Rosetta silent file (secondary structure, phi, psi, omega in degrees, C-alpha in Angstrom):
SEQUENCE: MFNRQSLLIVALLAGTATPAVARERLIFDPDNLQFLSDDDQSAADPNANFVLRGSIGVASITANEHVYNDPSSTDNLSLLVWQSTAPIANVDVKLRFQDAWTLRGHVDAALMGDSMMTDYDWIPPYNTGYGMNDWSHRSISPDTSLDWYLNGSLALGRDLPINGALTVNVNGGFQYTDVEWTATGGTFIYSDGGYRNDVGTIPDVAAVRYRQQLPTVFAGIDATVNDGPWNLEVDSKAGLLVGASSTDHHYLRIPPFYIVDDLTYGQLLSVDAKLGYDISDHLGAYFDASYEKVFSAHTPTTYSYISNNQSYLQSDWRGGAELDVASITAGLKGNF
SCORE:     score description
SCORE:     0.000 S_00000001
   1 L     0.000  137.133 -179.870   69.093   19.055   10.413 S_00000001
   2 L   -79.310  138.986  171.756   66.347   21.066    8.719 S_00000001
   3 L   -90.363  176.904 -176.219   66.426   24.813    9.039 S_00000001
   4 H   -64.431  -30.549  179.061   63.300   26.934    9.309 S_00000001
   5 H   -67.332  -41.015  179.357   63.251   27.623    5.566 S_00000001
   6 H   -65.089  -42.549  179.120   63.221   23.888    4.727 S_00000001
   7 H   -61.651  -38.414  179.276   60.383   23.215    7.170 S_00000001
   8 H   -63.849  -41.368  179.197   58.354   26.022    5.630 S_00000001
   9 H   -63.475  -43.630 -179.998   58.770   24.552    2.120 S_00000001
  10 H   -62.138  -42.542  179.739   57.697   21.062    3.311 S_00000001
  11 H   -62.749  -41.655  179.017   54.623   22.494    5.042 S_00000001
  12 H   -64.065  -40.902  178.423   53.577   24.403    1.929 S_00000001
  13 H   -63.494  -41.989  178.777   53.944   21.282   -0.245 S_00000001
  14 H   -64.481  -39.724 -179.393   51.835   19.226    2.173 S_00000001
  15 H   -66.562  -33.579  178.794   49.141   21.887    2.272 S_00000001
  16 H   -82.039  -23.404 -177.849   48.812   22.018   -1.489 S_00000001
  17 H   -77.289  -36.124 -174.690   48.860   18.227   -1.922 S_00000001
  18 H   -60.469  -47.453  178.138   45.946   17.430    0.420 S_00000001
  19 H   -61.504  -32.923  179.533   43.195   19.247   -1.550 S_00000001
  20 H   -63.317  -43.163  178.562   44.385   17.570   -4.758 S_00000001
  21 H   -64.477  -42.825  179.950   43.906   14.122   -3.224 S_00000001
  22 H   -61.343  -40.095 -179.674   40.499   15.105   -1.848 S_00000001
  23 H   -64.653  -32.726  179.595   39.393   16.351   -5.259 S_00000001
  24 H   -67.555  -21.754 -177.509   40.316   13.005   -6.810 S_00000001
  25 L   -88.351   -6.842  178.542   37.944   11.291   -4.367 S_00000001
  26 E   -83.149  135.913 -179.719   34.921   13.328   -5.435 S_00000001
  27 L  -112.552  107.749 -179.859   32.568   11.640   -7.913 S_00000001
  28 L  -100.494  -20.500 -172.702   30.661   14.150   -9.990 S_00000001
  29 L   -94.237  111.959  179.454   29.865   11.960  -13.008 S_00000001
  30 L   -68.134  -12.985  175.830   26.768    9.727  -12.471 S_00000001
  31 L   -75.547  -15.883  179.295   27.934    7.617  -15.442 S_00000001
  32 L   -62.255  135.950 -178.206   30.858    6.448  -13.348 S_00000001
  33 L   -62.090  -20.032 -178.569   30.435    2.798  -12.295 S_00000001
  34 L   -91.049    5.641 -178.573   31.245    3.804   -8.731 S_00000001
  35 L   -61.725  126.183 -172.944   28.336    6.259   -8.466 S_00000001
  36 L  -134.147   31.586 -178.889   26.625    5.454   -5.191 S_00000001
  37 L    76.469  -20.654  175.760   24.165    8.323   -4.543 S_00000001
  38 L   -97.175  156.841  174.261   26.848   10.173   -2.567 S_00000001
  39 L  -103.170    8.395  176.904   29.219   12.654   -4.148 S_00000001
  40 E  -121.096  106.305 -175.225   32.002   11.774   -1.699 S_00000001
  41 H   -60.949  -33.546 -178.263   33.522    8.395   -2.479 S_00000001
  42 H   -66.904  -21.635 -179.885   35.218    8.205    0.900 S_00000001
  43 H   -99.789   -2.656 -174.947   31.804    8.332    2.619 S_00000001
  44 L   -97.567  155.323  175.982   30.054    5.917    0.256 S_00000001
  45 L   -92.528  116.203 -177.497   29.666    2.163    0.506 S_00000001
  46 L   -68.699   -3.408 -179.593   31.169    0.593   -2.635 S_00000001
  47 L  -112.091   18.379 -173.698   28.796   -2.382   -2.220 S_00000001
  48 L   -94.336   17.097  178.998   25.500   -0.447   -2.079 S_00000001
  49 L   -83.161   -6.129  174.017   24.429   -0.952   -5.692 S_00000001
  50 E  -136.608  116.035 -177.748   22.282   -3.951   -4.657 S_00000001
  51 E  -120.979  126.825  179.663   20.112   -3.611   -1.547 S_00000001
  52 E  -120.711  126.056  178.125   17.925   -6.442   -0.235 S_00000001
  53 E  -122.677  149.009  172.868   15.443   -5.926    2.608 S_00000001
  54 E  -149.083  136.277 -178.251   13.096   -8.298    4.392 S_00000001
  55 E  -148.860  161.636  176.079   10.799   -7.653    7.352 S_00000001
  56 E  -134.093  154.491 -179.593    7.846   -9.051    9.304 S_00000001
  57 E  -178.978 -145.052 -176.366    5.237   -7.334   11.441 S_00000001
  58 E  -132.095  146.421 -178.809    1.550   -6.600   11.736 S_00000001
  59 E  -130.630  144.894  170.598   -0.932   -4.896    9.396 S_00000001
  60 E  -107.266  120.193 -174.744   -4.368   -3.338    9.775 S_00000001
  61 E  -123.138  122.728 -178.369   -6.395   -3.863    6.586 S_00000001
  62 E  -134.116  129.589  175.103   -9.844   -2.312    6.081 S_00000001
  63 E  -121.776  138.015  175.069  -12.032   -2.277    2.982 S_00000001
  64 E  -114.585  132.014  178.215  -15.320   -0.410    2.590 S_00000001
  65 E  -116.677  120.288 -173.051  -17.870   -1.441   -0.028 S_00000001
  66 E  -108.933  145.226  158.743  -20.516    1.168   -0.843 S_00000001
  67 E  -125.803  112.842 -173.214  -23.903    1.267   -2.505 S_00000001
  68 E   -84.968  151.311  179.789  -24.866    4.938   -2.595 S_00000001
  69 L   -67.051  -30.978 -176.155  -28.386    6.287   -2.246 S_00000001
  70 L  -149.506  147.180 -179.805  -27.917    8.589   -5.241 S_00000001
  71 L   -57.176  -23.091 -178.269  -25.235    8.959   -7.939 S_00000001
  72 L  -109.969    8.080 -175.204  -24.365   12.399   -6.596 S_00000001
  73 L  -111.911  153.501  174.027  -24.777   11.688   -2.871 S_00000001
  74 L   -96.064    1.572  176.544  -22.434   10.311   -0.221 S_00000001
  75 L   -71.596  138.519 -178.933  -25.367    8.739    1.698 S_00000001
  76 E   -95.007  138.673  161.470  -25.235    4.953    1.767 S_00000001
  77 E   -87.390  -33.466  179.117  -28.009    2.504    1.005 S_00000001
  78 E  -147.650  142.891  177.555  -25.596   -0.286    1.903 S_00000001
  79 E  -144.736  121.934  174.315  -22.115   -0.420    3.425 S_00000001
  80 E  -108.876  126.347 -178.850  -19.995   -3.504    4.047 S_00000001
  81 E  -113.058  117.965  179.804  -16.939   -2.985    6.246 S_00000001
  82 E  -108.386  124.384 -174.352  -14.218   -5.666    6.093 S_00000001
  83 E  -131.637  138.128  177.264  -11.546   -5.426    8.796 S_00000001
  84 E  -143.057  143.753  164.663   -8.442   -7.482    9.560 S_00000001
  85 E  -119.299  115.827 -167.631   -5.442   -7.346   11.858 S_00000001
  86 E  -141.665  152.748  171.767   -2.963   -9.805   10.403 S_00000001
  87 E   -67.095  143.640 -178.474    0.718  -10.752   10.328 S_00000001
  88 E  -135.888  146.602  175.950    2.483   -9.356    7.279 S_00000001
  89 E  -131.954  148.704  177.526    5.840  -10.009    5.619 S_00000001
  90 E  -144.371  156.373  176.425    7.590   -8.106    2.856 S_00000001
  91 E  -131.083  136.203 -178.234   10.631   -8.263    0.605 S_00000001
  92 E  -134.813  129.629  179.741   12.191   -5.244   -1.112 S_00000001
  93 E  -126.738  132.996  177.446   14.991   -5.272   -3.719 S_00000001
  94 E  -130.043  127.049  176.962   16.719   -2.225   -5.207 S_00000001
  95 E  -112.887  137.441  177.205   19.273   -2.305   -8.037 S_00000001
  96 E  -118.200  128.043 -175.137   21.339    0.705   -9.061 S_00000001
  97 L  -109.605 -176.784  176.212   22.782    0.824  -12.557 S_00000001
  98 H   -61.860  150.862 -178.549   25.098    3.040  -14.546 S_00000001
  99 H    67.024   21.320  172.502   24.002    6.667  -14.942 S_00000001
 100 H    69.647   14.155  176.124   22.235    6.459  -11.532 S_00000001
 101 E   -75.493  147.342 -178.860   19.167    4.593  -12.830 S_00000001
 102 E  -130.214  151.231  173.612   17.416    2.326  -10.323 S_00000001
 103 E  -130.321  125.959 -174.758   15.023   -0.599  -10.485 S_00000001
 104 E  -129.349  134.889  175.742   13.046   -1.487   -7.389 S_00000001
 105 E  -124.552  141.920 -176.831   10.688   -4.355   -6.622 S_00000001
 106 E  -141.974  138.030  178.612    8.531   -4.760   -3.537 S_00000001
 107 E  -135.601  130.695  171.488    6.150   -7.519   -2.350 S_00000001
 108 E  -115.063  145.265  175.709    3.824   -7.594    0.708 S_00000001
 109 E  -145.424  131.462  177.521    1.858  -10.655    1.826 S_00000001
 110 E  -135.328  143.199  179.351   -0.607  -11.069    4.708 S_00000001
 111 L  -142.925  159.533  170.867   -2.762  -14.041    5.690 S_00000001
 112 L    59.200 -132.558 -177.269   -5.080  -15.166    8.470 S_00000001
 113 L    80.766 -162.576 -177.474   -5.132  -12.911   11.519 S_00000001
 114 E  -109.938  120.108 -173.719   -8.268  -11.591   13.232 S_00000001
 115 E  -132.961  157.640  177.688  -11.053  -10.436   10.882 S_00000001
 116 E  -154.072  147.762  174.116  -14.669   -9.269   10.983 S_00000001
 117 E  -124.513  133.949  175.127  -17.297   -8.095    8.504 S_00000001
 118 E  -123.544  128.739 -176.599  -20.173   -5.748    9.325 S_00000001
 119 E  -114.562  117.170  179.210  -22.988   -5.177    6.811 S_00000001
 120 E  -110.254  143.956  172.893  -25.184   -2.072    7.219 S_00000001
 121 E  -134.328  144.330  176.818  -28.326   -1.177    5.255 S_00000001
 122 L  -120.021   90.574 -172.996  -30.440    1.994    5.281 S_00000001
 123 L  -113.346  117.513  177.987  -33.816    0.912    3.885 S_00000001
 124 L   -63.010  151.530    3.658  -36.813    3.254    4.067 S_00000001
 125 L   -93.661   13.561 -170.132  -39.078    3.694    5.920 S_00000001
 126 L   -90.543  -16.571  174.835  -37.184    2.156    8.837 S_00000001
 127 L   -76.494  140.167 -178.656  -33.957    4.114    8.661 S_00000001
 128 L   -92.390    2.505 -178.966  -34.061    7.262   10.778 S_00000001
 129 L   164.218 -160.358 -179.899  -31.471    8.998    8.572 S_00000001
 130 L  -122.849   18.435  172.888  -28.221    8.107    6.843 S_00000001
 131 L   -76.081  169.077 -176.420  -25.780    8.388    9.731 S_00000001
 132 L   -64.311  -23.284  179.291  -23.843    5.350   10.941 S_00000001
 133 L   -97.628    6.286 -175.823  -26.311    4.832   13.810 S_00000001
 134 L  -101.718   13.314 -175.348  -29.417    5.248   11.630 S_00000001
 135 L   -64.313  154.047  174.937  -29.277    1.841    9.913 S_00000001
 136 L  -101.790  -28.057  179.444  -32.382   -0.302    9.481 S_00000001
 137 E  -131.658  140.450  174.920  -30.543   -3.625    8.910 S_00000001
 138 E  -150.938  135.587  172.412  -27.222   -4.830   10.274 S_00000001
 139 E  -129.572  146.134 -178.960  -25.402   -8.151   10.274 S_00000001
 140 E  -127.179  129.652  178.803  -22.065   -8.980   11.898 S_00000001
 141 E  -119.688   89.813  178.482  -19.827  -11.901   10.940 S_00000001
 142 E   -69.638  -21.111  177.231  -17.021  -12.268   13.513 S_00000001
 143 E   -90.281   65.635  178.831  -16.015  -15.556   11.854 S_00000001
 144 E  -110.904  139.991 -179.069  -14.517  -13.820    8.829 S_00000001
 145 E  -114.008  138.470  168.812  -11.253  -14.927    7.227 S_00000001
 146 E   -83.709  103.498 -176.925   -8.691  -12.886    5.362 S_00000001
 147 E   -65.981  -41.197  173.882   -8.123  -15.277    2.464 S_00000001
 148 E  -171.046  154.586  166.241   -5.143  -13.288    1.252 S_00000001
 149 E  -135.961  118.013  179.763   -3.606   -9.857    0.898 S_00000001
 150 E  -128.172  134.804 -179.810   -0.946   -9.499   -1.789 S_00000001
 151 E  -143.110  120.108 -179.445    0.659   -6.276   -2.925 S_00000001
 152 E  -133.180  144.529 -179.895    3.508   -6.054   -5.434 S_00000001
 153 E  -142.590  155.880  176.414    5.144   -3.156   -7.226 S_00000001
 154 E  -138.989  127.172 -174.537    7.925   -2.480   -9.719 S_00000001
 155 E  -134.136  136.578  173.371    9.415    0.994  -10.188 S_00000001
 156 E  -104.866  130.546 -176.329   12.047    2.489  -12.489 S_00000001
 157 E  -147.109 -173.335  179.057   13.758    5.584  -11.114 S_00000001
 158 E  -144.727  130.987  177.077   16.875    7.739  -10.965 S_00000001
 159 E   -76.530  136.443  176.801   18.954    8.823   -7.993 S_00000001
 160 E  -124.361   97.609 -178.518   19.579   12.541   -7.645 S_00000001
 161 E   -70.577  124.644  177.850   22.311   13.213   -5.056 S_00000001
 162 L   -87.657  -46.888  173.055   21.680   16.482   -3.237 S_00000001
 163 L  -157.689 -169.087 -176.767   24.764   16.259   -1.011 S_00000001
 164 L   -66.226  -18.589 -177.265   26.769   13.659    0.849 S_00000001
 165 L  -106.809  -20.303 -172.506   23.956   13.041    3.329 S_00000001
 166 E  -124.393  130.648  175.310   20.797   13.410    1.212 S_00000001
 167 E  -130.450  136.211  176.518   19.678   11.541   -1.895 S_00000001
 168 E  -114.401  136.900  177.368   16.372   11.913   -3.735 S_00000001
 169 E  -120.318  123.628  176.161   14.993    9.264   -6.080 S_00000001
 170 E  -102.792  130.727 -171.742   12.289   10.116   -8.633 S_00000001
 171 E  -149.061  169.399  174.980   10.460    7.069   -9.978 S_00000001
 172 E  -155.679  155.226 -177.697    7.370    5.657  -11.610 S_00000001
 173 E  -178.208 -154.557 -173.652    5.961    2.194  -12.104 S_00000001
 174 E  -130.048  139.438  177.630    3.175   -0.357  -11.727 S_00000001
 175 E  -131.796  145.018  175.318    1.526   -1.843   -8.649 S_00000001
 176 E  -131.825  126.258  178.128   -0.973   -4.667   -8.246 S_00000001
 177 E  -119.343  134.761 -179.436   -2.991   -5.268   -5.068 S_00000001
 178 E  -138.107  119.042 -179.031   -5.242   -8.290   -4.533 S_00000001
 179 E  -136.613  140.879  179.787   -7.211   -8.824   -1.308 S_00000001
 180 E  -144.105  140.489  173.741  -10.068  -11.186   -0.465 S_00000001
 181 E  -124.129  155.599  170.250  -12.225  -11.961    2.575 S_00000001
 182 E  -131.256  124.523  179.286  -14.878  -14.621    3.251 S_00000001
 183 E   -99.368  129.826 -178.326  -17.563  -14.055    5.907 S_00000001
 184 E  -121.477  129.067  175.090  -19.090  -17.131    7.549 S_00000001
 185 E    60.294 -157.292  178.545  -22.194  -17.155    9.750 S_00000001
 186 E   123.469 -164.928 -179.837  -22.884  -14.412   12.277 S_00000001
 187 E  -127.311  161.114  179.647  -25.870  -12.566   13.703 S_00000001
 188 E  -141.892  154.352  168.391  -28.370  -10.072   12.284 S_00000001
 189 E  -130.732  113.921 -177.134  -30.837   -7.366   13.300 S_00000001
 190 E  -117.457  155.930  170.733  -33.347   -6.553   10.543 S_00000001
 191 L  -101.727   99.748 -174.886  -36.324   -4.249   10.237 S_00000001
 192 L  -126.010   85.887 -175.428  -38.959   -6.592    8.869 S_00000001
 193 L    89.013   -2.054  178.242  -42.386   -5.106    9.421 S_00000001
 194 L  -169.163  166.593 -174.716  -41.065   -3.018   12.321 S_00000001
 195 L   -75.232  111.542  177.875  -38.011   -1.058   13.406 S_00000001
 196 L    49.949   44.471 -174.416  -35.152   -3.514   14.159 S_00000001
 197 L   -94.089  -12.805 -174.250  -37.696   -6.124   15.208 S_00000001
 198 E  -110.252  113.135 -177.906  -36.129   -9.234   13.623 S_00000001
 199 E  -120.497  135.056 -179.274  -33.124  -10.688   15.458 S_00000001
 200 E  -169.166 -169.036 -179.483  -31.431  -13.963   14.544 S_00000001
 201 E  -118.385  153.134  178.253  -28.375  -15.906   13.430 S_00000001
 202 E   -96.210  137.741  178.783  -26.905  -16.566    9.995 S_00000001
 203 E   -51.245  145.575 -174.324  -26.229  -20.200    8.989 S_00000001
 204 E   -81.277   61.196  176.851  -22.659  -21.265    9.700 S_00000001
 205 E  -136.346  169.217  177.342  -21.625  -21.389    6.046 S_00000001
 206 E   -61.154  119.324 -176.032  -19.853  -19.001    3.685 S_00000001
 207 E  -103.407  -45.383 -177.340  -22.307  -16.135    3.307 S_00000001
 208 E  -139.007  138.180  175.156  -20.408  -13.315    1.583 S_00000001
 209 E  -128.195  132.562 -175.813  -17.067  -13.189   -0.219 S_00000001
 210 E  -130.017  134.296 -178.497  -15.441   -9.901   -1.220 S_00000001
 211 E  -137.567  136.387  171.583  -12.391   -9.312   -3.421 S_00000001
 212 E  -115.222  132.385  175.507  -10.587   -6.201   -4.659 S_00000001
 213 E  -123.627  116.001 -165.101   -8.201   -6.374   -7.637 S_00000001
 214 E  -128.410   79.959  169.509   -6.333   -3.107   -8.056 S_00000001
 215 E   -69.624  137.062 -173.754   -3.859   -2.608  -10.929 S_00000001
 216 E  -142.865  137.843  167.430   -2.293    0.851  -10.519 S_00000001
 217 E  -103.660  141.490 -172.680    0.175    3.092  -12.341 S_00000001
 218 E  -144.847  161.909  170.069    2.003    5.504  -10.065 S_00000001
 219 E  -123.348  141.717 -175.707    4.655    8.198   -9.728 S_00000001
 220 E  -139.617  161.677  173.249    6.820    8.413   -6.639 S_00000001
 221 E  -139.305  130.224 -178.039    9.533   10.384   -4.901 S_00000001
 222 E  -121.005  147.203  177.591   11.850    8.937   -2.247 S_00000001
 223 E  -133.392  134.895  179.007   14.338   10.682    0.035 S_00000001
 224 E  -124.938  128.500  178.413   17.181    9.097    2.031 S_00000001
 225 E  -116.751  129.427  178.431   19.121   10.866    4.779 S_00000001
 226 E  -113.835  135.878  176.085   22.336    9.374    6.217 S_00000001
 227 E  -140.941   90.485 -174.645   23.926   10.377    9.514 S_00000001
 228 L    63.980 -132.778  179.868   26.768    8.046   10.368 S_00000001
 229 L   -76.739  -11.518 -178.973   25.370    4.522   10.863 S_00000001
 230 E   -88.624  146.502  176.654   21.801    5.896   11.090 S_00000001
 231 E  -148.886  147.047  178.118   19.618    6.412    8.042 S_00000001
 232 E  -128.534  124.961  177.944   16.050    7.516    7.372 S_00000001
 233 E  -119.673  126.413  178.121   14.243    6.724    4.127 S_00000001
 234 E  -120.188  121.667 -179.331   10.834    8.230    3.310 S_00000001
 235 E  -115.502  138.942  177.115    8.983    6.992    0.212 S_00000001
 236 E  -141.039  150.344  177.000    5.766    8.449   -1.183 S_00000001
 237 E  -154.226  156.219  175.466    3.686    7.805   -4.267 S_00000001
 238 E  -130.845  137.694 -174.795    0.418    8.733   -5.959 S_00000001
 239 E  -141.673  170.051  179.609   -1.324    6.500   -8.452 S_00000001
 240 E  -126.153  127.625  178.619   -4.332    5.949  -10.687 S_00000001
 241 E   -71.734  134.972 -179.553   -6.282    2.685  -10.811 S_00000001
 242 L  -131.420  116.505 -179.245   -6.498    1.193  -14.314 S_00000001
 243 L    70.306   24.033 -178.180   -8.802   -1.760  -15.005 S_00000001
 244 L   -84.032  155.755  179.683   -9.482   -2.219  -11.273 S_00000001
 245 E  -157.273  160.814  169.300  -12.581   -3.908   -9.880 S_00000001
 246 E  -127.412  145.783 -176.963  -14.218   -5.294   -6.765 S_00000001
 247 E  -131.129  129.926 -176.350  -16.419   -8.405   -6.665 S_00000001
 248 E  -125.032  114.731  178.006  -18.944   -9.288   -3.951 S_00000001
 249 E   -99.163  127.860  174.753  -20.575  -12.746   -3.876 S_00000001
 250 E  -111.255  104.287 -171.745  -23.768  -13.205   -1.810 S_00000001
 251 L   -86.310  -20.676 -175.704  -24.293  -16.961   -1.461 S_00000001
 252 L   -97.295   -2.531  175.390  -27.335  -16.992    0.849 S_00000001
 253 L   -73.730  155.965  179.142  -29.554  -14.699   -1.226 S_00000001
 254 L  -119.087  111.363   -7.045  -32.297  -16.291   -3.298 S_00000001
 255 L   -78.250  159.004  178.096  -31.155  -16.590   -5.998 S_00000001
 256 L   -61.665  142.659 -177.511  -27.446  -16.146   -5.157 S_00000001
 257 E  -143.545  169.032  174.094  -25.835  -13.234   -7.003 S_00000001
 258 E  -135.903  155.600 -175.336  -22.618  -11.271   -7.264 S_00000001
 259 E  -121.539  132.474  176.727  -21.832   -7.584   -7.702 S_00000001
 260 E  -119.652  122.021  173.914  -18.956   -6.119   -9.719 S_00000001
 261 E  -100.811  131.753  176.035  -17.869   -2.503   -9.265 S_00000001
 262 E   -86.561  106.567 -174.152  -15.713   -0.933  -11.961 S_00000001
 263 L   -96.338   11.050  179.147  -13.075    0.945   -9.932 S_00000001
 264 L   -55.638  139.060 -178.252  -11.114    2.314  -12.896 S_00000001
 265 L    78.333    8.614  167.680   -9.834    5.850  -12.316 S_00000001
 266 L   -67.401  171.024 -173.605   -9.823    5.451   -8.551 S_00000001
 267 E  -121.551  155.565  177.445   -6.815    6.917   -6.762 S_00000001
 268 E  -130.802  136.736  172.855   -3.985    5.656   -4.583 S_00000001
 269 E  -134.484  139.149  179.000   -1.827    7.531   -2.083 S_00000001
 270 E  -150.550  153.914  175.023    0.865    5.997    0.099 S_00000001
 271 E  -143.097  144.330 -176.636    3.735    6.931    2.399 S_00000001
 272 E  -143.148  135.444  179.529    6.414    4.733    3.939 S_00000001
 273 E  -129.703  130.676  179.063    9.186    5.552    6.443 S_00000001
 274 E  -121.770  124.569  174.296   12.162    3.364    7.339 S_00000001
 275 E  -107.521  117.762 -173.522   14.509    4.118   10.233 S_00000001
 276 E  -124.302  160.880  176.248   17.654    2.048    9.929 S_00000001
 277 E  -136.231  124.489 -179.207   20.972    1.393   11.652 S_00000001
 278 E   -82.756  113.415  178.492   23.988   -0.052    9.814 S_00000001
 279 L   -74.500  -37.516  177.359   25.526   -2.805   11.899 S_00000001
 280 L  -149.537 -174.185  178.909   28.352   -3.277    9.397 S_00000001
 281 L   -62.795  -25.325 -173.451   29.215   -2.381    5.809 S_00000001
 282 L  -116.306   -7.176 -173.675   26.922   -5.130    4.543 S_00000001
 283 E  -135.370  135.732  177.122   24.246   -5.577    7.214 S_00000001
 284 E  -143.083  163.329  175.497   21.692   -3.253    8.792 S_00000001
 285 E  -121.517  153.103 -177.440   18.486   -3.384   10.829 S_00000001
 286 E  -155.394  156.722  169.361   15.421   -1.171   10.412 S_00000001
 287 E  -110.815  141.325 -175.447   11.872   -0.372   11.510 S_00000001
 288 E  -129.981  130.079  174.091    9.287    0.359    8.841 S_00000001
 289 E  -125.542  131.541 -176.245    5.923    2.129    9.153 S_00000001
 290 E  -140.452  155.395  174.965    3.638    2.514    6.132 S_00000001
 291 E  -145.273  133.730  178.738    0.151    3.660    5.186 S_00000001
 292 E  -134.056  137.344 -178.762   -1.685    3.259    1.892 S_00000001
 293 E  -127.173  125.972  173.862   -5.108    4.549    0.882 S_00000001
 294 E  -118.646  129.174  178.953   -7.117    3.496   -2.170 S_00000001
 295 E  -141.222  139.909  178.970  -10.429    5.189   -2.834 S_00000001
 296 E  -150.202  114.858 -175.162  -12.930    5.043   -5.660 S_00000001
 297 E  -118.971  149.176  177.417  -16.434    6.510   -5.299 S_00000001
 298 E    57.084   71.331 -177.573  -19.526    6.530   -7.529 S_00000001
 299 E  -114.133  158.619  172.482  -18.597    3.766   -9.936 S_00000001
 300 E   -66.887  143.516 -175.924  -20.633    1.709  -12.445 S_00000001
 301 E  -132.587  139.668  177.959  -21.996   -1.523  -10.930 S_00000001
 302 E  -124.645  130.540  176.504  -23.235   -4.765  -12.511 S_00000001
 303 E  -104.586  133.196 -178.368  -25.379   -7.391  -10.721 S_00000001
 304 E  -139.893  154.120  175.740  -25.285  -10.982  -12.038 S_00000001
 305 E   -78.518  139.047  178.762  -26.613  -14.417  -11.049 S_00000001
 306 L   -68.752  -34.755 -172.886  -24.003  -16.839   -9.737 S_00000001
 307 L   -62.879  -38.026 -175.287  -25.673  -19.822  -11.390 S_00000001
 308 L  -133.241    6.348  179.818  -25.231  -18.656  -14.999 S_00000001
 309 L    61.653   19.380 -179.929  -23.219  -15.384  -14.823 S_00000001
 310 L   -84.586  127.726  178.642  -26.138  -13.577  -16.458 S_00000001
 311 E   -77.877  141.153 -179.600  -26.360   -9.892  -15.561 S_00000001
 312 E  -126.659   -6.725  179.556  -29.782   -8.667  -14.492 S_00000001
 313 E  -156.889  137.503  173.448  -29.132   -5.107  -13.293 S_00000001
 314 E  -126.655  133.766 -177.295  -26.725   -2.294  -14.053 S_00000001
 315 E  -127.586  123.233 -178.078  -26.427    0.777  -11.881 S_00000001
 316 E   -89.705  126.160  168.962  -24.425    3.836  -12.924 S_00000001
 317 E    63.797   30.081  174.881  -22.375    5.701  -10.355 S_00000001
 318 E  -112.790  -10.339  179.126  -23.902    4.123   -7.256 S_00000001
 319 E   -93.059  172.993  177.960  -21.058    1.776   -6.314 S_00000001
 320 E   179.491  162.229 -178.833  -17.773    2.558   -4.595 S_00000001
 321 E  -155.799  155.398  175.428  -14.895    1.075   -2.650 S_00000001
 322 E  -142.155  155.409  174.859  -12.022    2.005   -0.365 S_00000001
 323 E  -144.361  125.503  177.323   -8.977    0.188    0.998 S_00000001
 324 E  -120.561  126.472  178.840   -6.812    1.298    3.924 S_00000001
 325 E  -131.077  118.648  174.974   -3.641   -0.602    4.828 S_00000001
 326 E  -121.568  137.442 -177.764   -1.358    0.421    7.701 S_00000001
 327 E  -143.497  152.786  172.100    1.598   -1.693    8.805 S_00000001
 328 E  -131.028  124.802 -179.077    4.528   -1.732   11.206 S_00000001
 329 E  -136.461  165.307  174.267    7.399   -4.138   10.556 S_00000001
 330 E  -136.532  142.928 -176.748   10.998   -4.773   11.584 S_00000001
 331 E  -163.822 -166.179 -177.654   13.677   -6.440    9.501 S_00000001
 332 E  -120.899  150.616  178.038   17.185   -6.664    8.132 S_00000001
 333 E  -124.537  134.920  176.976   18.887   -4.968    5.187 S_00000001
 334 E  -117.053  131.896  174.416   21.781   -6.366    3.178 S_00000001
 335 E  -106.111  128.931 -176.622   24.135   -4.307    0.963 S_00000001
 336 L  -132.952    0.000    0.000   25.986   -6.239   -1.721 S_00000001
């Protein structure tokens, strides 16, 4: 039978042993192969160095194409608004390497859906101003198709564990966005010898096709918060367009022509939030909401004939373009 002195010695030994074991479970060295963004190995998933996500949902995609009245003015001579609500799917892969470096790839794709194009013109002397209701010419093409929307990015980053619940990732990389619409037929109201006096229909053929090609370099910062099986990830980035352009084909003009805007040095801003729940060690579900804005104003513009690609007019700092993409998706996440 133990006396009180023996029990006291055993208790003291147990009390000193527990912190030693706990200290062995702490991972302070990011070069360690087991580094998993947490600094507490007992709370980390040893299979989280490869994360694969996939989701589907709906996206709102809007592009604005500008021809400005003056190189220094925000008043429009012409504005084409391309709008789509379309199904969207995405895939996201994140790899974590030794020394806490990460490589992440992301792809979005949207097709079809419900689209419309509206073309406004403010042509003197029939425009009453330069507000949205002061147009002199307007055409609407409800039979517009979203030919495609593709967005892909690749980012190299590094995880910076703040504590056991919060991890920050600083990254930078390259993104490419490619979107195209085709407007077919529609109706018009023109001012031709009088104020909005000419009303009619557009032939039921492809009338206007618009495409934006947006290579971008960006810097980003991501934050992930874990609370038991729940997790919240917020990603943000800012970028600069490099070698970007938009192209607008007008097939019903005589002669048919196309317009190219040089969108280089335009800007990109985006934010994305994912709310997830871990069903098991390897499987989770999440909701994702994102918004991305691309804007480029007062750009050089070149007009060319479609028949021979010969340019016939160049306009400095009168073109411009914008792209807004908002999406909501739901999907599954796998940890391996």
